[in-house]
Short mmCIF file of N, CA and C in Angstrom, two decimals:
data_model
loop_
_atom_site.label_atom_id
_atom_site.label_comp_id
_atom_site.label_asym_id
_atom_site.label_seq_id
_atom_site.Cartn_x
_atom_site.Cartn_y
_atom_site.Cartn_z
N UNK A 1 0.81 -1.20 0.00
CA UNK A 1 0.00 0.00 0.00
C UNK A 1 0.85 1.26 0.00
N UNK A 2 1.75 1.40 0.96
CA UNK A 2 2.63 2.57 1.04
C UNK A 2 4.04 2.09 1.33
N UNK A 3 4.99 2.98 1.16
CA UNK A 3 6.39 2.68 1.44
C UNK A 3 6.91 3.60 2.54
N UNK A 4 8.09 3.26 3.04
CA UNK A 4 8.71 4.13 4.04
C UNK A 4 9.09 5.47 3.43
N UNK A 5 9.41 5.50 2.13
CA UNK A 5 9.70 6.77 1.45
C UNK A 5 8.46 7.67 1.42
N UNK A 6 7.30 7.07 1.20
CA UNK A 6 6.05 7.83 1.22
C UNK A 6 5.83 8.47 2.60
N UNK A 7 6.03 7.69 3.65
CA UNK A 7 5.82 8.19 5.01
C UNK A 7 6.79 9.34 5.29
N UNK A 8 8.03 9.20 4.90
CA UNK A 8 9.02 10.26 5.12
C UNK A 8 8.65 11.52 4.31
N UNK A 9 8.24 11.34 3.06
CA UNK A 9 7.84 12.49 2.25
C UNK A 9 6.67 13.22 2.90
N UNK A 10 5.70 12.48 3.39
CA UNK A 10 4.52 13.12 4.00
C UNK A 10 4.88 13.78 5.34
N UNK A 11 5.80 13.20 6.08
CA UNK A 11 6.25 13.82 7.32
C UNK A 11 6.94 15.16 7.02
N UNK A 12 7.76 15.18 5.99
CA UNK A 12 8.42 16.43 5.60
C UNK A 12 7.42 17.43 5.04
N UNK A 13 6.44 16.95 4.29
CA UNK A 13 5.37 17.82 3.78
C UNK A 13 4.62 18.47 4.95
N UNK A 14 4.32 17.67 5.96
CA UNK A 14 3.64 18.16 7.16
C UNK A 14 4.44 19.30 7.79
N UNK A 15 5.73 19.11 7.96
CA UNK A 15 6.57 20.15 8.58
C UNK A 15 6.59 21.42 7.73
N UNK A 16 6.74 21.27 6.43
CA UNK A 16 6.76 22.42 5.52
C UNK A 16 5.44 23.18 5.61
N UNK A 17 4.34 22.47 5.55
CA UNK A 17 3.04 23.13 5.58
C UNK A 17 2.77 23.81 6.92
N UNK A 18 3.14 23.15 8.01
CA UNK A 18 2.94 23.76 9.32
C UNK A 18 3.79 25.01 9.50
N UNK A 19 4.98 25.00 8.93
CA UNK A 19 5.84 26.19 8.99
C UNK A 19 5.19 27.37 8.27
N UNK A 20 4.67 27.11 7.08
CA UNK A 20 3.98 28.17 6.34
C UNK A 20 2.75 28.66 7.09
N UNK A 21 2.00 27.72 7.64
CA UNK A 21 0.79 28.06 8.37
C UNK A 21 1.14 28.91 9.60
N UNK A 22 2.21 28.57 10.27
CA UNK A 22 2.64 29.31 11.45
C UNK A 22 2.96 30.76 11.12
N UNK A 23 3.60 30.99 9.98
CA UNK A 23 3.92 32.36 9.57
C UNK A 23 2.65 33.19 9.38
N UNK A 24 1.67 32.61 8.73
CA UNK A 24 0.41 33.33 8.52
C UNK A 24 -0.34 33.53 9.83
N UNK A 25 -0.32 32.54 10.70
CA UNK A 25 -1.00 32.67 11.98
C UNK A 25 -0.35 33.77 12.82
N UNK A 26 0.97 33.87 12.77
CA UNK A 26 1.70 34.86 13.56
C UNK A 26 1.37 36.29 13.14
N UNK A 27 0.90 36.45 11.92
CA UNK A 27 0.54 37.79 11.43
C UNK A 27 -0.83 38.25 11.92
N UNK A 28 -1.56 37.37 12.56
CA UNK A 28 -2.91 37.71 13.05
C UNK A 28 -2.89 38.00 14.55
N UNK A 29 -3.86 38.77 14.98
CA UNK A 29 -4.01 39.05 16.41
C UNK A 29 -4.60 37.84 17.12
N UNK A 30 -4.50 37.82 18.43
CA UNK A 30 -5.09 36.75 19.22
C UNK A 30 -6.60 36.68 18.99
N UNK A 31 -7.23 37.85 18.87
CA UNK A 31 -8.67 37.87 18.61
C UNK A 31 -9.00 37.27 17.25
N UNK A 32 -8.17 37.57 16.23
CA UNK A 32 -8.39 37.00 14.90
C UNK A 32 -8.22 35.48 14.91
N UNK A 33 -7.25 34.99 15.65
CA UNK A 33 -7.02 33.55 15.73
C UNK A 33 -8.16 32.83 16.45
N UNK A 34 -8.78 33.50 17.41
CA UNK A 34 -9.84 32.90 18.20
C UNK A 34 -11.24 33.17 17.64
N UNK A 35 -11.33 33.98 16.60
CA UNK A 35 -12.64 34.36 16.05
C UNK A 35 -13.37 33.16 15.47
N UNK A 36 -14.66 33.09 15.75
CA UNK A 36 -15.53 32.07 15.17
C UNK A 36 -15.63 32.33 13.67
N UNK A 37 -15.31 31.31 12.88
CA UNK A 37 -15.27 31.49 11.42
C UNK A 37 -16.18 30.51 10.68
N UNK A 38 -17.03 29.80 11.40
CA UNK A 38 -17.96 28.90 10.76
C UNK A 38 -17.37 27.57 10.33
N UNK A 39 -16.13 27.31 10.70
CA UNK A 39 -15.50 26.03 10.38
C UNK A 39 -15.98 24.96 11.36
N UNK A 40 -15.66 23.72 11.08
CA UNK A 40 -16.12 22.61 11.93
C UNK A 40 -15.72 22.82 13.38
N UNK A 41 -14.49 23.24 13.63
CA UNK A 41 -14.03 23.49 15.00
C UNK A 41 -14.05 24.97 15.35
N UNK A 42 -14.64 25.80 14.52
CA UNK A 42 -14.85 27.20 14.83
C UNK A 42 -13.76 28.13 14.39
N UNK A 43 -12.67 28.15 15.11
CA UNK A 43 -11.63 29.15 14.89
C UNK A 43 -10.36 28.54 14.31
N UNK A 44 -9.49 29.41 13.87
CA UNK A 44 -8.17 28.98 13.40
C UNK A 44 -7.43 28.27 14.53
N UNK A 45 -7.40 28.89 15.71
CA UNK A 45 -6.64 28.31 16.82
C UNK A 45 -7.22 26.98 17.29
N UNK A 46 -8.53 26.88 17.37
CA UNK A 46 -9.14 25.61 17.81
C UNK A 46 -8.86 24.51 16.78
N UNK A 47 -8.93 24.84 15.51
CA UNK A 47 -8.66 23.85 14.47
C UNK A 47 -7.19 23.44 14.51
N UNK A 48 -6.29 24.40 14.67
CA UNK A 48 -4.85 24.10 14.77
C UNK A 48 -4.56 23.26 16.01
N UNK A 49 -5.25 23.55 17.10
CA UNK A 49 -5.07 22.76 18.33
C UNK A 49 -5.54 21.33 18.13
N UNK A 50 -6.70 21.17 17.49
CA UNK A 50 -7.21 19.83 17.23
C UNK A 50 -6.26 19.04 16.33
N UNK A 51 -5.75 19.68 15.30
CA UNK A 51 -4.82 19.03 14.39
C UNK A 51 -3.56 18.58 15.13
N UNK A 52 -3.02 19.43 15.97
CA UNK A 52 -1.85 19.09 16.76
C UNK A 52 -2.16 17.94 17.71
N UNK A 53 -3.32 18.01 18.37
CA UNK A 53 -3.75 16.93 19.27
C UNK A 53 -3.82 15.61 18.51
N UNK A 54 -4.41 15.66 17.29
CA UNK A 54 -4.50 14.44 16.49
C UNK A 54 -3.13 13.86 16.17
N UNK A 55 -2.19 14.72 15.82
CA UNK A 55 -0.83 14.24 15.55
C UNK A 55 -0.23 13.59 16.79
N UNK A 56 -0.44 14.22 17.93
CA UNK A 56 0.12 13.68 19.17
C UNK A 56 -0.52 12.34 19.56
N UNK A 57 -1.83 12.22 19.37
CA UNK A 57 -2.48 10.96 19.75
C UNK A 57 -2.05 9.84 18.83
N UNK A 58 -1.96 10.14 17.52
CA UNK A 58 -1.52 9.08 16.60
C UNK A 58 -0.07 8.72 16.83
N UNK A 59 0.79 9.71 17.05
CA UNK A 59 2.19 9.39 17.29
C UNK A 59 2.37 8.58 18.56
N UNK A 60 1.56 8.83 19.59
CA UNK A 60 1.68 8.03 20.81
C UNK A 60 1.39 6.56 20.50
N UNK A 61 0.51 6.33 19.56
CA UNK A 61 0.18 4.96 19.15
C UNK A 61 1.27 4.37 18.26
N UNK A 62 1.89 5.22 17.45
CA UNK A 62 2.89 4.73 16.50
C UNK A 62 4.27 4.55 17.12
N UNK A 63 4.67 5.51 17.98
CA UNK A 63 6.03 5.44 18.53
C UNK A 63 6.08 5.14 20.03
N UNK A 64 4.92 5.01 20.65
CA UNK A 64 4.88 4.69 22.08
C UNK A 64 5.22 5.85 22.99
N UNK A 65 5.36 7.05 22.43
CA UNK A 65 5.70 8.23 23.23
C UNK A 65 4.47 8.82 23.91
N UNK A 66 4.68 10.00 24.45
CA UNK A 66 3.64 10.67 25.22
C UNK A 66 2.41 10.99 24.37
N UNK A 67 1.25 10.85 24.99
CA UNK A 67 -0.03 11.19 24.36
C UNK A 67 -0.55 12.48 24.99
N UNK A 68 -1.38 13.20 24.26
CA UNK A 68 -1.98 14.40 24.85
C UNK A 68 -3.04 14.02 25.88
N UNK A 69 -3.35 14.95 26.74
CA UNK A 69 -4.38 14.73 27.75
C UNK A 69 -5.74 14.94 27.11
N UNK A 70 -6.71 14.13 27.50
CA UNK A 70 -8.08 14.33 27.07
C UNK A 70 -8.39 13.72 25.72
N UNK A 71 -9.65 13.92 25.35
CA UNK A 71 -10.14 13.38 24.09
C UNK A 71 -10.37 14.47 23.07
N UNK A 72 -11.20 14.15 22.08
CA UNK A 72 -11.44 15.09 20.98
C UNK A 72 -11.99 16.42 21.50
N UNK A 73 -12.89 16.38 22.46
CA UNK A 73 -13.45 17.63 23.00
C UNK A 73 -12.35 18.52 23.56
N UNK A 74 -11.42 17.93 24.30
CA UNK A 74 -10.31 18.69 24.88
C UNK A 74 -9.27 19.11 23.84
N UNK A 75 -9.32 18.48 22.67
CA UNK A 75 -8.34 18.82 21.62
C UNK A 75 -8.44 20.28 21.20
N UNK A 76 -9.62 20.86 21.34
CA UNK A 76 -9.83 22.24 20.92
C UNK A 76 -9.14 23.25 21.83
N UNK A 77 -8.83 22.83 23.04
CA UNK A 77 -8.20 23.73 24.01
C UNK A 77 -6.79 23.25 24.39
N UNK A 78 -6.22 22.37 23.58
CA UNK A 78 -4.86 21.91 23.85
C UNK A 78 -3.91 23.10 23.97
N UNK A 79 -4.11 24.09 23.10
CA UNK A 79 -3.25 25.28 23.08
C UNK A 79 -4.11 26.51 23.35
N UNK A 80 -3.80 27.20 24.42
CA UNK A 80 -4.58 28.37 24.80
C UNK A 80 -4.32 29.57 23.90
N UNK A 81 -3.15 29.59 23.27
CA UNK A 81 -2.80 30.72 22.41
C UNK A 81 -1.74 30.28 21.40
N UNK A 82 -1.37 31.21 20.54
CA UNK A 82 -0.41 30.90 19.48
C UNK A 82 0.93 30.46 20.05
N UNK A 83 1.39 31.11 21.10
CA UNK A 83 2.69 30.75 21.69
C UNK A 83 2.69 29.30 22.18
N UNK A 84 1.61 28.87 22.79
CA UNK A 84 1.50 27.48 23.26
C UNK A 84 1.49 26.52 22.08
N UNK A 85 0.78 26.90 21.02
CA UNK A 85 0.73 26.07 19.82
C UNK A 85 2.12 25.95 19.20
N UNK A 86 2.82 27.08 19.07
CA UNK A 86 4.16 27.08 18.48
C UNK A 86 5.13 26.23 19.31
N UNK A 87 4.99 26.30 20.63
CA UNK A 87 5.89 25.55 21.51
C UNK A 87 5.73 24.04 21.34
N UNK A 88 4.55 23.58 20.96
CA UNK A 88 4.30 22.15 20.75
C UNK A 88 4.44 21.72 19.29
N UNK A 89 4.09 22.61 18.36
CA UNK A 89 4.03 22.23 16.95
C UNK A 89 5.40 21.84 16.41
N UNK A 90 6.41 22.67 16.63
CA UNK A 90 7.75 22.37 16.12
C UNK A 90 8.29 21.04 16.62
N UNK A 91 8.30 20.81 17.93
CA UNK A 91 8.79 19.52 18.43
C UNK A 91 7.96 18.32 17.94
N UNK A 92 6.67 18.52 17.75
CA UNK A 92 5.83 17.43 17.25
C UNK A 92 6.19 17.12 15.80
N UNK A 93 6.43 18.14 15.00
CA UNK A 93 6.83 17.90 13.62
C UNK A 93 8.17 17.18 13.57
N UNK A 94 9.10 17.55 14.43
CA UNK A 94 10.39 16.85 14.50
C UNK A 94 10.19 15.39 14.93
N UNK A 95 9.28 15.16 15.87
CA UNK A 95 8.97 13.80 16.32
C UNK A 95 8.44 12.96 15.15
N UNK A 96 7.54 13.52 14.37
CA UNK A 96 6.97 12.80 13.24
C UNK A 96 8.06 12.50 12.21
N UNK A 97 8.90 13.49 11.91
CA UNK A 97 9.97 13.27 10.93
C UNK A 97 10.98 12.23 11.44
N UNK A 98 11.33 12.28 12.71
CA UNK A 98 12.28 11.30 13.26
C UNK A 98 11.72 9.89 13.18
N UNK A 99 10.45 9.74 13.54
CA UNK A 99 9.78 8.44 13.44
C UNK A 99 9.79 7.95 11.99
N UNK A 100 9.43 8.84 11.07
CA UNK A 100 9.37 8.46 9.66
C UNK A 100 10.74 8.09 9.12
N UNK A 101 11.79 8.75 9.59
CA UNK A 101 13.14 8.51 9.09
C UNK A 101 13.64 7.11 9.43
N UNK A 102 13.23 6.55 10.56
CA UNK A 102 13.71 5.22 10.90
C UNK A 102 12.76 4.11 10.49
N UNK A 103 11.58 4.45 9.99
CA UNK A 103 10.57 3.48 9.59
C UNK A 103 11.07 2.63 8.43
N UNK A 104 10.91 1.35 8.54
CA UNK A 104 11.29 0.40 7.48
C UNK A 104 10.02 -0.28 6.96
N UNK A 105 10.16 -0.96 5.84
CA UNK A 105 9.02 -1.64 5.22
C UNK A 105 8.32 -2.56 6.21
N UNK A 106 9.09 -3.31 6.98
CA UNK A 106 8.49 -4.24 7.94
C UNK A 106 7.69 -3.52 9.02
N UNK A 107 8.05 -2.28 9.32
CA UNK A 107 7.33 -1.51 10.34
C UNK A 107 5.96 -1.06 9.85
N UNK A 108 5.76 -1.08 8.54
CA UNK A 108 4.49 -0.65 7.95
C UNK A 108 3.51 -1.82 7.87
N UNK A 109 4.05 -3.03 7.81
CA UNK A 109 3.21 -4.23 7.69
C UNK A 109 2.50 -4.54 9.00
N UNK A 110 1.38 -5.21 8.90
CA UNK A 110 0.68 -5.67 10.09
C UNK A 110 -0.36 -4.69 10.58
N UNK A 111 -0.95 -5.07 11.69
CA UNK A 111 -2.03 -4.30 12.29
C UNK A 111 -1.57 -3.58 13.55
N UNK A 112 -2.35 -2.59 13.93
CA UNK A 112 -2.17 -1.88 15.19
C UNK A 112 -3.50 -1.94 15.93
N UNK A 113 -3.44 -2.27 17.20
CA UNK A 113 -4.63 -2.27 18.05
C UNK A 113 -4.47 -1.19 19.09
N UNK A 114 -5.50 -0.37 19.30
CA UNK A 114 -5.48 0.71 20.26
C UNK A 114 -6.89 0.90 20.80
N UNK A 115 -6.97 1.58 21.93
CA UNK A 115 -8.28 1.94 22.48
C UNK A 115 -8.67 3.29 21.89
N UNK A 116 -9.83 3.35 21.28
CA UNK A 116 -10.35 4.59 20.70
C UNK A 116 -11.34 5.22 21.66
N UNK A 117 -10.96 6.38 22.19
CA UNK A 117 -11.90 7.11 23.03
C UNK A 117 -13.11 7.59 22.25
N UNK A 118 -12.91 7.90 20.97
CA UNK A 118 -14.00 8.39 20.11
C UNK A 118 -15.08 7.31 19.92
N UNK A 119 -14.65 6.06 19.77
CA UNK A 119 -15.63 4.99 19.57
C UNK A 119 -15.90 4.21 20.86
N UNK A 120 -15.09 4.44 21.89
CA UNK A 120 -15.31 3.77 23.18
C UNK A 120 -15.00 2.29 23.15
N UNK A 121 -14.06 1.88 22.30
CA UNK A 121 -13.72 0.46 22.21
C UNK A 121 -12.32 0.28 21.64
N UNK A 122 -11.81 -0.94 21.76
CA UNK A 122 -10.56 -1.28 21.10
C UNK A 122 -10.79 -1.39 19.61
N UNK A 123 -9.82 -0.94 18.85
CA UNK A 123 -9.88 -0.97 17.39
C UNK A 123 -8.61 -1.64 16.87
N UNK A 124 -8.73 -2.30 15.75
CA UNK A 124 -7.57 -2.89 15.07
C UNK A 124 -7.70 -2.56 13.59
N UNK A 125 -6.63 -1.99 13.05
CA UNK A 125 -6.59 -1.64 11.63
C UNK A 125 -5.17 -1.84 11.12
N UNK A 126 -5.00 -1.99 9.80
CA UNK A 126 -3.65 -2.09 9.24
C UNK A 126 -2.86 -0.81 9.52
N UNK A 127 -1.61 -0.98 9.93
CA UNK A 127 -0.76 0.19 10.22
C UNK A 127 -0.65 1.12 9.02
N UNK A 128 -0.48 0.57 7.82
CA UNK A 128 -0.36 1.42 6.63
C UNK A 128 -1.58 2.33 6.49
N UNK A 129 -2.76 1.78 6.72
CA UNK A 129 -3.98 2.58 6.64
C UNK A 129 -3.98 3.70 7.67
N UNK A 130 -3.50 3.41 8.86
CA UNK A 130 -3.48 4.42 9.93
C UNK A 130 -2.45 5.50 9.66
N UNK A 131 -1.31 5.12 9.08
CA UNK A 131 -0.30 6.13 8.72
C UNK A 131 -0.88 7.08 7.68
N UNK A 132 -1.53 6.51 6.65
CA UNK A 132 -2.16 7.35 5.63
C UNK A 132 -3.23 8.23 6.26
N UNK A 133 -3.99 7.67 7.19
CA UNK A 133 -5.04 8.46 7.86
C UNK A 133 -4.45 9.67 8.58
N UNK A 134 -3.35 9.48 9.31
CA UNK A 134 -2.77 10.61 10.03
C UNK A 134 -2.41 11.73 9.06
N UNK A 135 -1.77 11.39 7.95
CA UNK A 135 -1.39 12.43 6.99
C UNK A 135 -2.62 13.04 6.31
N UNK A 136 -3.62 12.24 6.03
CA UNK A 136 -4.85 12.76 5.44
C UNK A 136 -5.57 13.70 6.41
N UNK A 137 -5.59 13.33 7.69
CA UNK A 137 -6.20 14.17 8.73
C UNK A 137 -5.50 15.52 8.79
N UNK A 138 -4.16 15.50 8.72
CA UNK A 138 -3.39 16.74 8.72
C UNK A 138 -3.78 17.63 7.54
N UNK A 139 -3.79 17.03 6.36
CA UNK A 139 -4.08 17.79 5.14
C UNK A 139 -5.50 18.34 5.17
N UNK A 140 -6.43 17.56 5.63
CA UNK A 140 -7.83 17.98 5.72
C UNK A 140 -7.97 19.23 6.60
N UNK A 141 -7.43 19.17 7.80
CA UNK A 141 -7.59 20.31 8.72
C UNK A 141 -6.72 21.50 8.34
N UNK A 142 -5.54 21.23 7.77
CA UNK A 142 -4.75 22.37 7.28
C UNK A 142 -5.47 23.07 6.14
N UNK A 143 -6.20 22.33 5.33
CA UNK A 143 -7.00 22.94 4.28
C UNK A 143 -8.05 23.88 4.86
N UNK A 144 -8.68 23.47 5.95
CA UNK A 144 -9.65 24.34 6.62
C UNK A 144 -8.95 25.59 7.15
N UNK A 145 -7.80 25.40 7.77
CA UNK A 145 -7.06 26.54 8.31
C UNK A 145 -6.60 27.45 7.18
N UNK A 146 -6.14 26.87 6.10
CA UNK A 146 -5.71 27.66 4.93
C UNK A 146 -6.85 28.55 4.46
N UNK A 147 -8.05 27.99 4.36
CA UNK A 147 -9.22 28.77 3.93
C UNK A 147 -9.53 29.89 4.92
N UNK A 148 -9.45 29.59 6.21
CA UNK A 148 -9.73 30.63 7.22
C UNK A 148 -8.66 31.72 7.20
N UNK A 149 -7.40 31.33 7.03
CA UNK A 149 -6.33 32.32 6.96
C UNK A 149 -6.49 33.20 5.72
N UNK A 150 -6.84 32.60 4.61
CA UNK A 150 -7.07 33.36 3.38
C UNK A 150 -8.22 34.35 3.57
N UNK A 151 -9.30 33.89 4.19
CA UNK A 151 -10.45 34.77 4.45
C UNK A 151 -10.08 35.90 5.41
N UNK A 152 -9.07 35.66 6.26
CA UNK A 152 -8.61 36.68 7.21
C UNK A 152 -7.57 37.61 6.59
N UNK A 153 -7.32 37.46 5.27
CA UNK A 153 -6.41 38.37 4.58
C UNK A 153 -4.97 37.90 4.49
N UNK A 154 -4.70 36.67 4.91
CA UNK A 154 -3.33 36.15 4.84
C UNK A 154 -3.11 35.40 3.53
N UNK A 155 -1.85 35.16 3.21
CA UNK A 155 -1.46 34.36 2.05
C UNK A 155 -0.62 33.19 2.55
N UNK A 156 -1.30 32.08 2.92
CA UNK A 156 -0.61 30.97 3.57
C UNK A 156 0.43 30.24 2.74
N UNK A 157 0.50 30.46 1.45
CA UNK A 157 1.53 29.83 0.64
C UNK A 157 1.04 28.62 -0.11
N UNK A 158 1.93 28.10 -0.95
CA UNK A 158 1.62 26.95 -1.79
C UNK A 158 1.41 25.70 -0.94
N UNK A 159 0.52 24.84 -1.41
CA UNK A 159 0.29 23.58 -0.73
C UNK A 159 0.60 22.37 -1.62
N UNK A 160 0.93 22.61 -2.86
CA UNK A 160 1.17 21.53 -3.81
C UNK A 160 2.58 20.95 -3.64
N UNK A 161 2.64 19.66 -3.45
CA UNK A 161 3.92 18.98 -3.23
C UNK A 161 4.95 19.27 -4.32
N UNK A 162 4.58 19.24 -5.61
CA UNK A 162 5.62 19.47 -6.63
C UNK A 162 6.22 20.88 -6.61
N UNK A 163 5.54 21.84 -6.00
CA UNK A 163 6.02 23.22 -6.01
C UNK A 163 6.71 23.62 -4.71
N UNK A 164 6.91 22.66 -3.84
CA UNK A 164 7.56 22.92 -2.57
C UNK A 164 9.01 22.47 -2.58
N UNK A 165 9.58 22.36 -1.40
CA UNK A 165 10.97 21.90 -1.30
C UNK A 165 11.08 20.42 -1.68
N UNK A 166 12.30 19.96 -1.89
CA UNK A 166 12.53 18.56 -2.19
C UNK A 166 12.20 17.75 -0.93
N UNK A 167 11.12 17.03 -0.98
CA UNK A 167 10.67 16.28 0.19
C UNK A 167 11.23 14.86 0.24
N UNK A 168 11.93 14.46 -0.81
CA UNK A 168 12.50 13.12 -0.85
C UNK A 168 13.99 13.09 -0.61
N UNK A 169 14.65 14.22 -0.88
CA UNK A 169 16.10 14.29 -0.72
C UNK A 169 16.50 14.39 0.74
N UNK A 170 17.80 14.40 1.01
CA UNK A 170 18.27 14.53 2.39
C UNK A 170 17.88 15.89 2.98
N UNK A 171 17.55 15.88 4.24
CA UNK A 171 17.20 17.11 4.96
C UNK A 171 18.26 17.44 5.98
#
């Protein structure tokens, strides 16, 4: 289904996109970041917090590291402000890239079983499917944030993989 090169490329894409998003977010006031914008999670900051929470919860399942506190409801308040988000986002992106860099083909094979607070039960799915899901979840919510930032007068930057940095070469 996927390769370790795919996972590494998507981890690097995630870091690139979050860096661009952070620049646009930093240009807005705290009120602008917290403003209700009609998105699924409401504001830019709440959506960014949820996205970060999702990365942390999936990485805890993938690498056995620390998980965020709380469930999806608490994901919206993971970061009280931009500074808190920035303090967690960079290290989380490095964590994802480090995990992806050591991932081998055998690490992608097989299933992963975890307890899902969202469904209230244990779940088992192929690891490859879950890795793709994490990256898809990132792209989905960053797309929402991109739209909100654009509506707020920002220019969040390119999102197309071919027009970005070399995501396959050495970093």
